[in-house]
mmCIF file of C-alpha atoms in Angstrom:
data_model
loop_
_atom_site.group_PDB
_atom_site.id
_atom_site.type_symbol
_atom_site.label_atom_id
_atom_site.label_comp_id
_atom_site.label_asym_id
_atom_site.label_seq_id
_atom_site.Cartn_x
_atom_site.Cartn_y
_atom_site.Cartn_z
ATOM 1 C CA MET A 902 -14.167 40.077 62.134
ATOM 2 C CA MET A 903 -17.955 39.808 62.137
ATOM 3 C CA ASN A 904 -19.913 41.100 59.186
ATOM 4 C CA MET A 905 -21.259 44.489 60.211
ATOM 5 C CA TYR A 906 -23.821 44.524 57.387
ATOM 6 C CA PRO A 907 -26.890 42.290 57.618
ATOM 7 C CA ARG A 908 -27.923 40.319 54.526
ATOM 8 C CA THR A 909 -30.394 42.108 52.347
ATOM 9 C CA LEU A 910 -33.679 40.736 51.090
ATOM 10 C CA MET A 911 -32.098 40.517 47.617
ATOM 11 C CA GLU A 912 -29.363 38.201 48.901
ATOM 12 C CA ASP A 913 -31.882 36.005 50.715
ATOM 13 C CA SER A 914 -33.884 35.766 47.513
ATOM 14 C CA ASP A 915 -30.796 34.733 45.550
ATOM 15 C CA VAL A 916 -29.916 32.034 48.075
ATOM 16 C CA HIS A 917 -33.460 30.700 48.013
ATOM 17 C CA ALA A 918 -33.418 30.606 44.217
ATOM 18 C CA LEU A 919 -30.102 28.750 44.204
ATOM 19 C CA ASN A 920 -31.373 26.211 46.724
ATOM 20 C CA LYS A 921 -34.540 25.706 44.719
ATOM 21 C CA LYS A 922 -32.566 25.237 41.516
ATOM 22 C CA HIS A 923 -30.226 22.765 43.248
ATOM 23 C CA SER A 924 -33.137 20.781 44.653
ATOM 24 C CA LYS A 925 -34.738 20.645 41.216
ATOM 25 C CA GLN A 926 -31.477 19.431 39.669
ATOM 26 C CA VAL A 927 -31.104 16.729 42.317
ATOM 27 C CA GLN A 928 -34.679 15.558 41.724
ATOM 28 C CA GLU A 929 -34.133 15.449 37.944
ATOM 29 C CA ASN A 930 -30.918 13.449 38.426
ATOM 30 C CA GLN A 931 -32.728 10.973 40.661
ATOM 31 C CA ASP A 932 -35.623 10.619 38.222
ATOM 32 C CA TYR A 933 -33.251 10.100 35.300
ATOM 33 C CA ILE A 934 -31.088 7.459 36.981
ATOM 34 C CA LYS A 935 -34.270 5.713 38.145
ATOM 35 C CA THR A 936 -35.427 5.594 34.524
ATOM 36 C CA ILE A 937 -32.064 4.136 33.477
ATOM 37 C CA GLY A 938 -32.434 1.446 36.123
ATOM 38 C CA GLU A 939 -35.998 0.593 35.116
ATOM 39 C CA VAL A 940 -35.054 0.264 31.433
ATOM 40 C CA LEU A 941 -32.167 -2.041 32.323
ATOM 41 C CA LEU A 942 -34.485 -4.035 34.570
ATOM 42 C CA VAL A 943 -36.911 -4.518 31.675
ATOM 43 C CA THR A 944 -34.196 -5.717 29.286
ATOM 44 C CA ALA A 945 -32.783 -8.034 31.942
ATOM 45 C CA THR A 946 -36.079 -9.621 33.010
ATOM 46 C CA GLN A 947 -37.183 -10.015 29.382
ATOM 47 C CA ASN A 948 -33.794 -11.559 28.554
ATOM 48 C CA ILE A 949 -33.147 -9.309 25.557
ATOM 49 C CA ALA A 950 -29.865 -7.794 24.412
ATOM 50 C CA GLN A 951 -29.246 -4.240 25.582
ATOM 51 C CA ARG A 952 -26.625 -2.821 23.271
ATOM 52 C CA GLY A 953 -26.592 -2.484 19.505
ATOM 53 C CA LEU A 954 -23.699 -2.817 17.111
ATOM 54 C CA ASP A 955 -23.859 0.902 16.296
ATOM 55 C CA GLU A 956 -25.257 3.356 18.864
ATOM 56 C CA SER A 957 -24.187 6.522 17.083
ATOM 57 C CA ALA A 958 -26.692 9.304 16.351
ATOM 58 C CA GLU A 959 -26.825 8.266 12.675
ATOM 59 C CA SER A 960 -27.593 4.603 13.399
ATOM 60 C CA ASP A 961 -31.013 3.209 12.451
ATOM 61 C CA ASN A 962 -30.784 0.492 15.106
ATOM 62 C CA LYS A 963 -29.097 1.537 18.340
ATOM 63 C CA GLY A 964 -30.115 -1.526 20.335
ATOM 64 C CA ASN A 965 -32.975 -2.261 22.752
ATOM 65 C CA PHE A 966 -31.676 -0.106 25.616
ATOM 66 C CA MET A 967 -31.389 3.083 23.551
ATOM 67 C CA ALA A 968 -34.612 2.365 21.652
ATOM 68 C CA ILE A 969 -36.618 2.093 24.883
ATOM 69 C CA LEU A 970 -34.870 5.126 26.398
ATOM 70 C CA GLU A 971 -35.559 7.295 23.337
ATOM 71 C CA THR A 972 -39.213 6.192 23.327
ATOM 72 C CA ILE A 973 -39.532 7.304 26.955
ATOM 73 C CA ALA A 974 -37.871 10.615 26.069
ATOM 74 C CA LYS A 975 -40.761 11.389 23.721
ATOM 75 C CA HIS A 976 -43.075 11.503 26.735
ATOM 76 C CA ASP A 977 -40.687 12.621 29.519
ATOM 77 C CA THR A 978 -39.108 16.063 29.290
ATOM 78 C CA THR A 979 -36.488 15.243 31.949
ATOM 79 C CA VAL A 980 -35.172 12.256 30.005
ATOM 80 C CA LYS A 981 -35.301 14.166 26.722
ATOM 81 C CA LYS A 982 -33.385 17.087 28.242
ATOM 82 C CA ARG A 983 -30.644 14.781 29.512
ATOM 83 C CA LEU A 984 -30.297 12.821 26.265
ATOM 84 C CA THR A 985 -30.095 15.943 24.074
ATOM 85 C CA SER A 986 -27.762 17.891 26.373
ATOM 86 C CA ILE A 987 -24.090 18.177 25.406
ATOM 87 C CA HIS A 988 -22.867 18.654 28.982
ATOM 88 C CA ASN A 989 -24.763 16.392 31.373
ATOM 89 C CA ALA A 990 -23.730 12.807 31.999
ATOM 90 C CA LYS A 991 -26.092 10.477 30.157
ATOM 91 C CA TYR A 992 -25.124 7.159 31.876
ATOM 92 C CA LYS A 993 -25.436 5.162 28.654
ATOM 93 C CA SER A 994 -22.047 3.462 28.509
ATOM 94 C CA LYS A 995 -21.668 -0.285 28.914
ATOM 95 C CA GLY A 996 -19.679 0.291 32.099
ATOM 96 C CA ILE A 997 -22.539 2.227 33.689
ATOM 97 C CA GLN A 998 -25.046 -0.357 32.475
ATOM 98 C CA ASN A 999 -23.093 -3.208 34.058
ATOM 99 C CA GLU A 1000 -22.680 -1.240 37.284
ATOM 100 C CA VAL A 1001 -26.410 -0.513 37.525
ATOM 101 C CA LEU A 1002 -27.252 -4.156 36.760
ATOM 102 C CA SER A 1003 -24.818 -5.248 39.470
ATOM 103 C CA CYS A 1004 -26.550 -2.954 41.966
ATOM 104 C CA LEU A 1005 -29.951 -4.354 40.998
ATOM 105 C CA ALA A 1006 -28.642 -7.921 41.361
ATOM 106 C CA ASP A 1007 -27.257 -7.113 44.818
ATOM 107 C CA MET A 1008 -30.669 -5.789 45.856
ATOM 108 C CA VAL A 1009 -32.350 -9.023 44.715
ATOM 109 C CA ARG A 1010 -29.734 -11.203 46.431
ATOM 110 C CA THR A 1011 -30.059 -9.210 49.650
ATOM 111 C CA GLN A 1012 -33.810 -9.807 49.663
ATOM 112 C CA ILE A 1013 -33.311 -13.546 49.053
ATOM 113 C CA ILE A 1014 -30.755 -13.841 51.856
ATOM 114 C CA GLU A 1015 -33.068 -12.015 54.273
ATOM 115 C CA GLU A 1016 -35.876 -14.453 53.443
ATOM 116 C CA VAL A 1017 -33.577 -17.484 53.877
ATOM 117 C CA LYS A 1018 -32.296 -16.220 57.232
ATOM 118 C CA ASP A 1019 -35.853 -15.592 58.352
ATOM 119 C CA SER A 1020 -36.830 -19.175 57.465
ATOM 120 C CA GLU A 1021 -33.585 -20.490 59.096
ATOM 121 C CA VAL A 1022 -33.341 -23.896 57.375
ATOM 122 C CA PHE A 1023 -32.808 -24.222 53.650
ATOM 123 C CA SER A 1024 -31.682 -26.582 50.884
ATOM 124 C CA ILE A 1025 -29.410 -26.063 47.891
ATOM 125 C CA MET A 1026 -29.522 -27.181 44.271
ATOM 126 C CA ALA A 1027 -26.382 -26.871 42.187
ATOM 127 C CA ASP A 1028 -25.276 -27.778 38.687
ATOM 128 C CA GLU A 1029 -22.320 -27.047 36.473
ATOM 129 C CA THR A 1030 -22.614 -26.193 32.793
ATOM 130 C CA LYS A 1031 -20.790 -24.422 29.975
ATOM 131 C CA ASP A 1032 -21.706 -20.927 28.841
ATOM 132 C CA VAL A 1033 -21.612 -19.722 25.232
ATOM 133 C CA LYS A 1034 -17.845 -19.272 25.524
ATOM 134 C CA LYS A 1035 -17.468 -22.949 26.570
ATOM 135 C CA LYS A 1036 -16.437 -21.828 30.053
ATOM 136 C CA GLU A 1037 -17.534 -24.023 32.937
ATOM 137 C CA GLN A 1038 -19.774 -22.310 35.480
ATOM 138 C CA ILE A 1039 -21.545 -23.494 38.597
ATOM 139 C CA SER A 1040 -25.007 -22.192 39.436
ATOM 140 C CA LEU A 1041 -26.632 -22.314 42.874
ATOM 141 C CA VAL A 1042 -30.340 -22.222 43.762
ATOM 142 C CA LEU A 1043 -31.746 -21.963 47.299
ATOM 143 C CA ARG A 1044 -34.960 -23.698 48.344
ATOM 144 C CA TYR A 1045 -36.661 -22.482 51.514
ATOM 145 C CA TYR A 1046 -40.014 -21.903 53.195
ATOM 146 C CA PHE A 1047 -41.041 -18.278 53.583
ATOM 147 C CA SER A 1048 -44.314 -16.445 54.134
ATOM 148 C CA GLY A 1049 -46.431 -19.591 53.851
ATOM 149 C CA ALA A 1050 -44.938 -20.901 50.618
ATOM 150 C CA VAL A 1051 -41.936 -22.838 49.318
ATOM 151 C CA HIS A 1052 -39.542 -20.693 47.274
ATOM 152 C CA GLU A 1053 -36.787 -21.695 44.850
ATOM 153 C CA SER A 1054 -34.558 -18.678 44.214
ATOM 154 C CA PHE A 1055 -31.536 -18.523 41.952
ATOM 155 C CA LEU A 1056 -28.726 -16.979 43.999
ATOM 156 C CA HIS A 1057 -25.464 -16.981 42.113
ATOM 157 C CA PHE A 1058 -23.299 -18.451 39.389
ATOM 158 C CA GLU A 1059 -19.586 -18.164 38.885
ATOM 159 C CA SER A 1060 -16.719 -19.783 37.023
ATOM 160 C CA ALA A 1061 -15.662 -23.242 38.135
ATOM 161 C CA ASP A 1062 -11.896 -23.524 37.704
ATOM 162 C CA ARG A 1063 -11.885 -27.106 39.006
ATOM 163 C CA LEU A 1064 -14.535 -29.684 38.170
ATOM 164 C CA ASP A 1065 -13.474 -32.348 40.664
ATOM 165 C CA ALA A 1066 -15.476 -32.986 43.846
ATOM 166 C CA ALA A 1067 -13.104 -31.013 46.059
ATOM 167 C CA GLY A 1068 -13.092 -27.986 43.756
ATOM 168 C CA LEU A 1069 -16.896 -27.895 43.347
ATOM 169 C CA THR A 1070 -17.405 -28.349 47.094
ATOM 170 C CA ASP A 1071 -15.103 -25.405 47.815
ATOM 171 C CA ARG A 1072 -17.031 -23.254 45.319
ATOM 172 C CA ILE A 1073 -20.424 -24.073 46.848
ATOM 173 C CA ILE A 1074 -19.239 -23.452 50.393
ATOM 174 C CA HIS A 1075 -17.535 -20.212 49.324
ATOM 175 C CA ILE A 1076 -20.802 -18.944 47.818
ATOM 176 C CA LEU A 1077 -22.763 -19.788 50.971
ATOM 177 C CA GLU A 1078 -20.182 -18.183 53.265
ATOM 178 C CA SER A 1079 -19.847 -15.051 51.120
ATOM 179 C CA HIS A 1080 -23.573 -14.427 51.531
ATOM 180 C CA GLY A 1081 -23.503 -14.985 55.272
ATOM 181 C CA LEU A 1082 -25.546 -18.200 55.304
ATOM 182 C CA GLU A 1083 -25.102 -20.535 58.288
ATOM 183 C CA TYR A 1084 -24.903 -23.796 56.394
ATOM 184 C CA LYS A 1085 -23.311 -26.024 59.044
ATOM 185 C CA ASN A 1086 -26.485 -26.125 61.143
ATOM 186 C CA ASN A 1087 -29.211 -24.800 58.833
ATOM 187 C CA LEU A 1088 -28.507 -26.621 55.544
ATOM 188 C CA VAL A 1089 -30.932 -29.560 55.517
ATOM 189 C CA GLY A 1090 -30.847 -30.764 51.916
ATOM 190 C CA GLN A 1091 -28.784 -30.816 48.732
ATOM 191 C CA ALA A 1092 -29.892 -31.835 45.252
ATOM 192 C CA TYR A 1093 -27.646 -32.513 42.247
ATOM 193 C CA ASP A 1094 -27.614 -34.722 39.174
ATOM 194 C CA SER A 1095 -26.407 -38.317 39.219
ATOM 195 C CA ALA A 1096 -22.841 -37.649 38.057
ATOM 196 C CA SER A 1097 -20.425 -39.473 40.330
ATOM 197 C CA VAL A 1098 -18.497 -36.287 41.064
ATOM 198 C CA MET A 1099 -21.700 -34.835 42.580
ATOM 199 C CA SER A 1100 -23.518 -37.874 43.992
ATOM 200 C CA GLY A 1101 -20.536 -40.042 45.039
ATOM 201 C CA LYS A 1102 -21.327 -41.742 48.349
ATOM 202 C CA HIS A 1103 -17.817 -41.498 49.782
ATOM 203 C CA SER A 1104 -15.982 -38.637 48.060
ATOM 204 C CA GLY A 1105 -18.609 -36.856 45.952
ATOM 205 C CA VAL A 1106 -19.738 -33.280 46.551
ATOM 206 C CA GLN A 1107 -22.752 -34.397 48.568
ATOM 207 C CA ALA A 1108 -20.571 -36.517 50.897
ATOM 208 C CA ARG A 1109 -18.009 -33.725 51.394
ATOM 209 C CA ILE A 1110 -20.681 -31.139 52.226
ATOM 210 C CA LYS A 1111 -22.402 -33.524 54.614
ATOM 211 C CA GLU A 1112 -19.152 -33.857 56.533
ATOM 212 C CA GLN A 1113 -19.490 -30.163 57.421
ATOM 213 C CA ALA A 1114 -23.292 -29.872 57.422
ATOM 214 C CA LYS A 1115 -24.559 -33.022 59.131
ATOM 215 C CA HIS A 1116 -28.241 -32.358 58.322
ATOM 216 C CA ALA A 1117 -27.675 -31.795 54.591
ATOM 217 C CA PHE A 1118 -29.217 -34.965 53.165
ATOM 218 C CA TYR A 1119 -28.677 -35.634 49.465
ATOM 219 C CA ILE A 1120 -31.731 -36.011 47.201
ATOM 220 C CA HIS A 1121 -31.458 -37.007 43.569
ATOM 221 C CA SER A 1122 -33.684 -34.972 41.240
ATOM 222 C CA SER A 1123 -36.858 -36.976 40.552
ATOM 223 C CA ALA A 1124 -37.163 -35.489 37.064
ATOM 224 C CA HIS A 1125 -33.569 -36.488 36.322
ATOM 225 C CA CYS A 1126 -34.235 -40.041 37.560
ATOM 226 C CA LEU A 1127 -37.149 -40.302 35.132
ATOM 227 C CA ASN A 1128 -34.899 -38.977 32.379
ATOM 228 C CA LEU A 1129 -32.276 -41.656 33.096
ATOM 229 C CA VAL A 1130 -34.930 -44.395 32.981
ATOM 230 C CA LEU A 1131 -36.116 -43.194 29.567
ATOM 231 C CA VAL A 1132 -32.568 -42.945 28.205
ATOM 232 C CA ASP A 1133 -31.648 -46.454 29.336
ATOM 233 C CA THR A 1134 -34.923 -47.868 27.994
ATOM 234 C CA VAL A 1135 -34.322 -46.384 24.549
ATOM 235 C CA LYS A 1136 -30.790 -47.741 24.434
ATOM 236 C CA ASP A 1137 -32.052 -51.264 25.190
ATOM 237 C CA VAL A 1138 -34.594 -51.381 22.325
ATOM 238 C CA PRO A 1139 -32.744 -51.577 18.969
ATOM 239 C CA GLU A 1140 -35.718 -50.394 16.871
ATOM 240 C CA VAL A 1141 -36.259 -47.336 19.056
ATOM 241 C CA ARG A 1142 -32.536 -46.577 19.150
ATOM 242 C CA GLN A 1143 -32.390 -46.693 15.342
ATOM 243 C CA PHE A 1144 -35.527 -44.555 15.120
ATOM 244 C CA PHE A 1145 -34.000 -41.734 17.192
ATOM 245 C CA SER A 1146 -30.793 -41.992 15.198
ATOM 246 C CA LEU A 1147 -32.855 -41.332 12.087
ATOM 247 C CA LEU A 1148 -34.491 -38.306 13.743
ATOM 248 C CA GLU A 1149 -31.049 -36.900 14.510
ATOM 249 C CA ARG A 1150 -29.986 -37.424 10.871
ATOM 250 C CA LEU A 1151 -33.122 -35.610 9.697
ATOM 251 C CA TYR A 1152 -32.298 -32.701 11.994
ATOM 252 C CA VAL A 1153 -28.729 -32.473 10.698
ATOM 253 C CA PHE A 1154 -29.857 -32.749 7.065
ATOM 254 C CA THR A 1155 -32.491 -29.993 7.347
ATOM 255 C CA SER A 1156 -30.061 -27.719 9.224
ATOM 256 C CA GLY A 1157 -27.938 -27.152 6.122
ATOM 257 C CA SER A 1158 -28.440 -23.671 4.678
ATOM 258 C CA TYR A 1159 -29.861 -24.812 1.318
ATOM 259 C CA VAL A 1160 -32.146 -27.529 2.714
ATOM 260 C CA HIS A 1161 -33.235 -25.320 5.600
ATOM 261 C CA GLN A 1162 -34.526 -22.618 3.272
ATOM 262 C CA LYS A 1163 -36.440 -25.228 1.263
ATOM 263 C CA TRP A 1164 -37.813 -26.718 4.499
ATOM 264 C CA LEU A 1165 -39.158 -23.324 5.588
ATOM 265 C CA SER A 1166 -40.619 -22.433 2.185
ATOM 266 C CA ILE A 1167 -42.439 -25.782 1.832
ATOM 267 C CA GLN A 1168 -43.945 -25.389 5.306
ATOM 268 C CA LYS A 1169 -45.212 -21.908 4.393
ATOM 269 C CA GLU A 1170 -46.781 -23.409 1.284
ATOM 270 C CA MET A 1171 -48.427 -26.356 3.065
ATOM 271 C CA TYR A 1172 -49.328 -24.996 6.521
ATOM 272 C CA PRO A 1173 -50.648 -21.728 7.962
ATOM 273 C CA GLY A 1174 -48.738 -19.923 10.690
ATOM 274 C CA THR A 1175 -45.046 -19.825 11.546
ATOM 275 C CA PRO A 1176 -42.835 -22.630 10.176
ATOM 276 C CA ARG A 1177 -41.436 -25.039 12.747
ATOM 277 C CA GLU A 1178 -37.874 -26.180 13.310
ATOM 278 C CA LEU A 1179 -36.831 -29.768 13.934
ATOM 279 C CA GLN A 1180 -35.371 -30.306 17.393
ATOM 280 C CA ARG A 1181 -31.869 -31.518 18.214
ATOM 281 C CA LEU A 1182 -31.948 -34.575 20.473
ATOM 282 C CA SER A 1183 -30.356 -34.601 23.909
ATOM 283 C CA ASP A 1184 -29.947 -37.292 26.565
ATOM 284 C CA THR A 1185 -29.977 -34.735 29.390
ATOM 285 C CA ARG A 1186 -32.955 -32.716 28.160
ATOM 286 C CA TRP A 1187 -35.529 -35.392 27.431
ATOM 287 C CA ALA A 1188 -38.363 -32.917 26.805
ATOM 288 C CA CYS A 1189 -36.669 -31.983 23.520
ATOM 289 C CA ARG A 1190 -37.228 -35.559 22.287
ATOM 290 C CA TYR A 1191 -40.950 -35.246 22.821
ATOM 291 C CA MET A 1192 -40.894 -31.866 21.041
ATOM 292 C CA ALA A 1193 -39.011 -33.499 18.159
ATOM 293 C CA LEU A 1194 -41.637 -36.235 17.930
ATOM 294 C CA HIS A 1195 -44.446 -33.691 18.105
ATOM 295 C CA THR A 1196 -42.975 -31.567 15.320
ATOM 296 C CA ILE A 1197 -42.301 -34.516 13.021
ATOM 297 C CA ILE A 1198 -45.721 -36.094 13.464
ATOM 298 C CA ASP A 1199 -47.306 -32.747 12.530
ATOM 299 C CA ARG A 1200 -44.936 -31.992 9.651
ATOM 300 C CA LEU A 1201 -44.229 -35.455 8.228
ATOM 301 C CA PRO A 1202 -45.837 -34.704 4.827
ATOM 302 C CA ALA A 1203 -43.633 -31.598 4.520
ATOM 303 C CA ILE A 1204 -40.528 -33.577 5.477
ATOM 304 C CA LYS A 1205 -41.231 -36.163 2.767
ATOM 305 C CA ARG A 1206 -41.930 -33.371 0.262
ATOM 306 C CA VAL A 1207 -38.545 -31.768 1.002
ATOM 307 C CA LEU A 1208 -36.730 -35.073 0.586
ATOM 308 C CA GLN A 1209 -38.577 -35.916 -2.639
ATOM 309 C CA ASP A 1210 -37.800 -32.500 -4.155
ATOM 310 C CA ILE A 1211 -34.114 -32.805 -3.325
ATOM 311 C CA VAL A 1212 -33.971 -36.321 -4.782
ATOM 312 C CA GLN A 1213 -35.275 -34.897 -8.073
ATOM 313 C CA GLU A 1214 -32.555 -32.217 -8.167
ATOM 314 C CA HIS A 1215 -29.880 -34.818 -8.989
ATOM 315 C CA ASN A 1216 -27.269 -33.132 -6.811
ATOM 316 C CA SER A 1217 -25.005 -36.131 -6.261
ATOM 317 C CA ASP A 1218 -24.255 -36.013 -2.523
ATOM 318 C CA ARG A 1219 -27.391 -34.240 -1.312
ATOM 319 C CA SER A 1220 -29.724 -36.308 -3.497
ATOM 320 C CA VAL A 1221 -28.172 -39.582 -2.398
ATOM 321 C CA GLU A 1222 -28.546 -38.631 1.271
ATOM 322 C CA ALA A 1223 -32.139 -37.503 0.736
ATOM 323 C CA ARG A 1224 -32.971 -40.760 -1.065
ATOM 324 C CA GLY A 1225 -31.535 -42.765 1.831
ATOM 325 C CA LEU A 1226 -33.545 -40.817 4.422
ATOM 326 C CA LEU A 1227 -36.720 -41.029 2.356
ATOM 327 C CA ALA A 1228 -36.418 -44.808 2.036
ATOM 328 C CA GLN A 1229 -36.334 -45.160 5.826
ATOM 329 C CA ILE A 1230 -39.574 -43.207 6.383
ATOM 330 C CA ASP A 1231 -41.711 -46.303 5.963
ATOM 331 C CA LEU A 1232 -44.568 -47.911 7.892
ATOM 332 C CA GLN A 1233 -42.242 -49.126 10.652
ATOM 333 C CA PHE A 1234 -40.994 -45.554 11.095
ATOM 334 C CA ILE A 1235 -44.565 -44.279 11.452
ATOM 335 C CA VAL A 1236 -45.437 -47.013 13.969
ATOM 336 C CA CYS A 1237 -42.472 -45.959 16.133
ATOM 337 C CA LEU A 1238 -43.330 -42.283 15.674
ATOM 338 C CA VAL A 1239 -46.974 -42.587 16.748
ATOM 339 C CA THR A 1240 -46.238 -45.002 19.615
ATOM 340 C CA LEU A 1241 -43.375 -42.996 21.092
ATOM 341 C CA HIS A 1242 -45.291 -39.735 20.701
ATOM 342 C CA LYS A 1243 -48.000 -41.122 22.978
ATOM 343 C CA VAL A 1244 -45.669 -42.739 25.502
ATOM 344 C CA PHE A 1245 -43.275 -39.824 25.801
ATOM 345 C CA GLY A 1246 -46.134 -37.364 25.916
ATOM 346 C CA GLU A 1247 -47.260 -39.005 29.163
ATOM 347 C CA ALA A 1248 -43.681 -39.132 30.477
ATOM 348 C CA THR A 1249 -43.060 -35.477 29.594
ATOM 349 C CA PHE A 1250 -46.143 -34.446 31.553
ATOM 350 C CA LEU A 1251 -44.784 -36.251 34.615
ATOM 351 C CA SER A 1252 -41.323 -34.746 34.080
ATOM 352 C CA ASP A 1253 -42.790 -31.236 33.982
ATOM 353 C CA MET A 1254 -44.754 -31.890 37.172
ATOM 354 C CA LEU A 1255 -41.662 -33.221 38.950
ATOM 355 C CA LYS A 1256 -39.901 -29.904 38.288
ATOM 356 C CA SER A 1257 -42.557 -27.958 40.187
ATOM 357 C CA SER A 1258 -41.247 -26.193 43.308
ATOM 358 C CA SER A 1259 -44.541 -26.865 45.147
ATOM 359 C CA LEU A 1260 -44.543 -30.649 44.654
ATOM 360 C CA ASP A 1261 -44.244 -32.860 47.751
ATOM 361 C CA LEU A 1262 -43.247 -36.513 48.117
ATOM 362 C CA SER A 1263 -46.801 -37.875 48.401
ATOM 363 C CA LYS A 1264 -47.818 -36.193 45.144
ATOM 364 C CA VAL A 1265 -44.705 -37.578 43.441
ATOM 365 C CA VAL A 1266 -45.705 -41.117 44.429
ATOM 366 C CA ASP A 1267 -49.249 -40.569 43.146
ATOM 367 C CA LEU A 1268 -48.002 -39.171 39.821
ATOM 368 C CA VAL A 1269 -45.552 -42.026 39.269
ATOM 369 C CA GLU A 1270 -48.228 -44.614 40.050
ATOM 370 C CA ALA A 1271 -50.608 -42.858 37.647
ATOM 371 C CA LEU A 1272 -48.013 -43.012 34.854
ATOM 372 C CA VAL A 1273 -47.348 -46.703 35.491
ATOM 373 C CA GLN A 1274 -51.092 -47.398 35.377
ATOM 374 C CA THR A 1275 -51.435 -45.441 32.130
ATOM 375 C CA LEU A 1276 -48.627 -47.423 30.509
ATOM 376 C CA ASN A 1277 -50.224 -50.678 31.682
ATOM 377 C CA ASP A 1278 -53.508 -49.549 30.127
ATOM 378 C CA TYR A 1279 -51.627 -49.086 26.862
ATOM 379 C CA ARG A 1280 -51.181 -52.878 26.749
ATOM 380 C CA ASP A 1281 -54.921 -53.313 26.292
ATOM 381 C CA GLU A 1282 -56.149 -54.506 22.916
ATOM 382 C CA SER A 1283 -58.400 -51.484 22.459
ATOM 383 C CA PHE A 1284 -55.417 -49.142 22.770
ATOM 384 C CA PHE A 1285 -53.594 -51.033 19.994
ATOM 385 C CA ASP A 1286 -56.643 -50.745 17.766
ATOM 386 C CA ASP A 1287 -56.725 -46.969 18.253
ATOM 387 C CA LEU A 1288 -52.968 -46.773 17.794
ATOM 388 C CA TRP A 1289 -53.094 -48.715 14.534
ATOM 389 C CA ASN A 1290 -55.866 -46.476 13.196
ATOM 390 C CA GLU A 1291 -53.720 -43.429 13.955
ATOM 391 C CA VAL A 1292 -50.756 -45.071 12.217
ATOM 392 C CA LEU A 1293 -52.881 -45.700 9.116
ATOM 393 C CA ASN A 1294 -54.167 -42.109 9.096
ATOM 394 C CA THR A 1295 -50.631 -40.733 9.408
ATOM 395 C CA ALA A 1296 -49.366 -43.023 6.653
ATOM 396 C CA GLU A 1297 -52.215 -41.925 4.392
ATOM 397 C CA GLN A 1298 -51.481 -38.237 4.966
ATOM 398 C CA CYS A 1299 -47.897 -38.605 3.786
ATOM 399 C CA ASP A 1300 -48.517 -41.227 1.061
ATOM 400 C CA THR A 1301 -46.572 -43.981 2.806
ATOM 401 C CA ALA A 1302 -47.212 -47.527 1.609
ATOM 402 C CA ILE A 1303 -49.159 -49.567 4.153
ATOM 403 C CA HIS A 1304 -48.205 -52.901 2.629
ATOM 404 C CA PRO A 1305 -44.634 -53.753 1.638
ATOM 405 C CA PRO A 1306 -44.072 -53.894 -2.139
ATOM 406 C CA ALA A 1307 -44.662 -57.287 -3.651
ATOM 407 C CA LYS A 1308 -41.562 -59.293 -4.421
ATOM 408 C CA ARG A 1309 -40.702 -59.704 -8.082
ATOM 409 C CA PRO A 1310 -41.496 -63.254 -9.307
ATOM 410 C CA LYS A 1311 -38.504 -65.418 -9.880
ATOM 411 C CA LYS A 1312 -37.713 -65.870 -13.543
ATOM 412 C CA ILE A 1313 -37.587 -69.467 -14.742
ATOM 413 C CA ASN A 1314 -34.984 -70.430 -17.236
ATOM 414 C CA LEU A 1315 -36.828 -72.588 -19.808
ATOM 415 C CA MET A 1316 -33.619 -74.296 -20.848
ATOM 416 C CA GLU A 1317 -33.247 -75.674 -17.321
ATOM 417 C CA THR A 1318 -36.687 -77.350 -17.514
ATOM 418 C CA VAL A 1319 -35.858 -79.212 -20.661
#
C-alpha cells in the first residue's frame, strides 16, 4: 500500500544530515587508512623495524610505527580521534600491518610488470642466500628498458626448498609465470654467479632455462668475475694470504666483549668522531676487504695501543694472544697493508662501477683496460718510492721499528780458546 503521507521537510533534513554524517565518516576512514599506509611505507623504505617490544599505553618505547603515528596525531585531529577512541578500529595490529604492506608490495609489483610488458624483452638476475633464520631463499631481479632508460627492479623472493639446478629452475619459472611474464619468447638474458649449479653448461640453471627460452643467453656478473680474480690472486701469494689471516684474527680478537669495549674507548680517546669497527672478511663480498684495510690503516695506532694495554694486564690467555698479534704487526705487515690498500682501492672502484645498472659493454672494456694500465704504472720506480715513504710514515705513526732488531753477539767461551 502506497504511503499516503508525503515526507515532511523535517524528514528530508534528517536524511540529508545522516548522509552528510556518513560521507564525513567515510572520508575520515579513508584519510586514516591512508595515513596508516604512508607510515608503513616510510618504515619499509627506510628499512627500520615497525613494532616495539611493548606497545601498551604505559610503554615509553612503543616502536617506530606507533611513535610516528602518535607524532602525526599531534597535528591531525582525525588521526588523534581514531587513536583515542575506545570503539573505532585503529588498524594497529601486526596482522593489519602485514596486510597493508602486502597490498603496497602488490601495487609496486603490478607497476613493474606493466613496465616489463610494455618493453617486451627483459633479462633476469637471480641468487640464492640465507636469511637471518638460516632459511634458503631465492631472489629475482628484472632488467628491462623502459621510458628511455635501463631499469633493474627487484620483483620477488621466496623460500627455496631445493637447491639443485632442477629445483631452482622450477622456482624461477614459477615466479615468472605467476606474474604473467612471457619468458619463452621475451626472456633475452640471465645472469647468475659462477656456482656450477647456476652456470653449468649442460645441466645448470642457465642451461635448463635456455631449453625453454631459446634467446635467454647466460652472462656471468662482471663484478663477480673481478671478485674471483682477486680471491684466487690472494690465495696464490703466501705473504698476502697470511696477512689477511692476521686481519681476520684481529677482527675476532677485538669482537670479544671486554676487548671491544676497550677498542671503542681508546678510539674515543685518540680520534674525534664515531669509533670504527673492524670488518669481517668475506670471499664473496670483496668490498669488505678494502673497508677492512681502510679502517686498519687509519686506526693502526689505536689497534697497537689496545694490544699493548692488554699485554700489560697479565691475563694469561688474553695477554698471550695479544702479545702474539702485536709481534706480527711489524714492518712487513705495514708494507702489505699500504700496498694492498692502494691496489684494492683501485679494484673496488672498478667493482662498484661494474655493478651500475647503466653500464654497457664498451664502458666495461674501457674500465678494465684503465685498471690494468694503472696496475702496470704501479711497477714504475717512482711509485715504489712514494709507496715506501707512505710505509715509513705509517710505521712512524704507530711506533713500529723500521729496522729489525740487531742480533745478540755470540758469546765466546774463553776456555775453548785456550
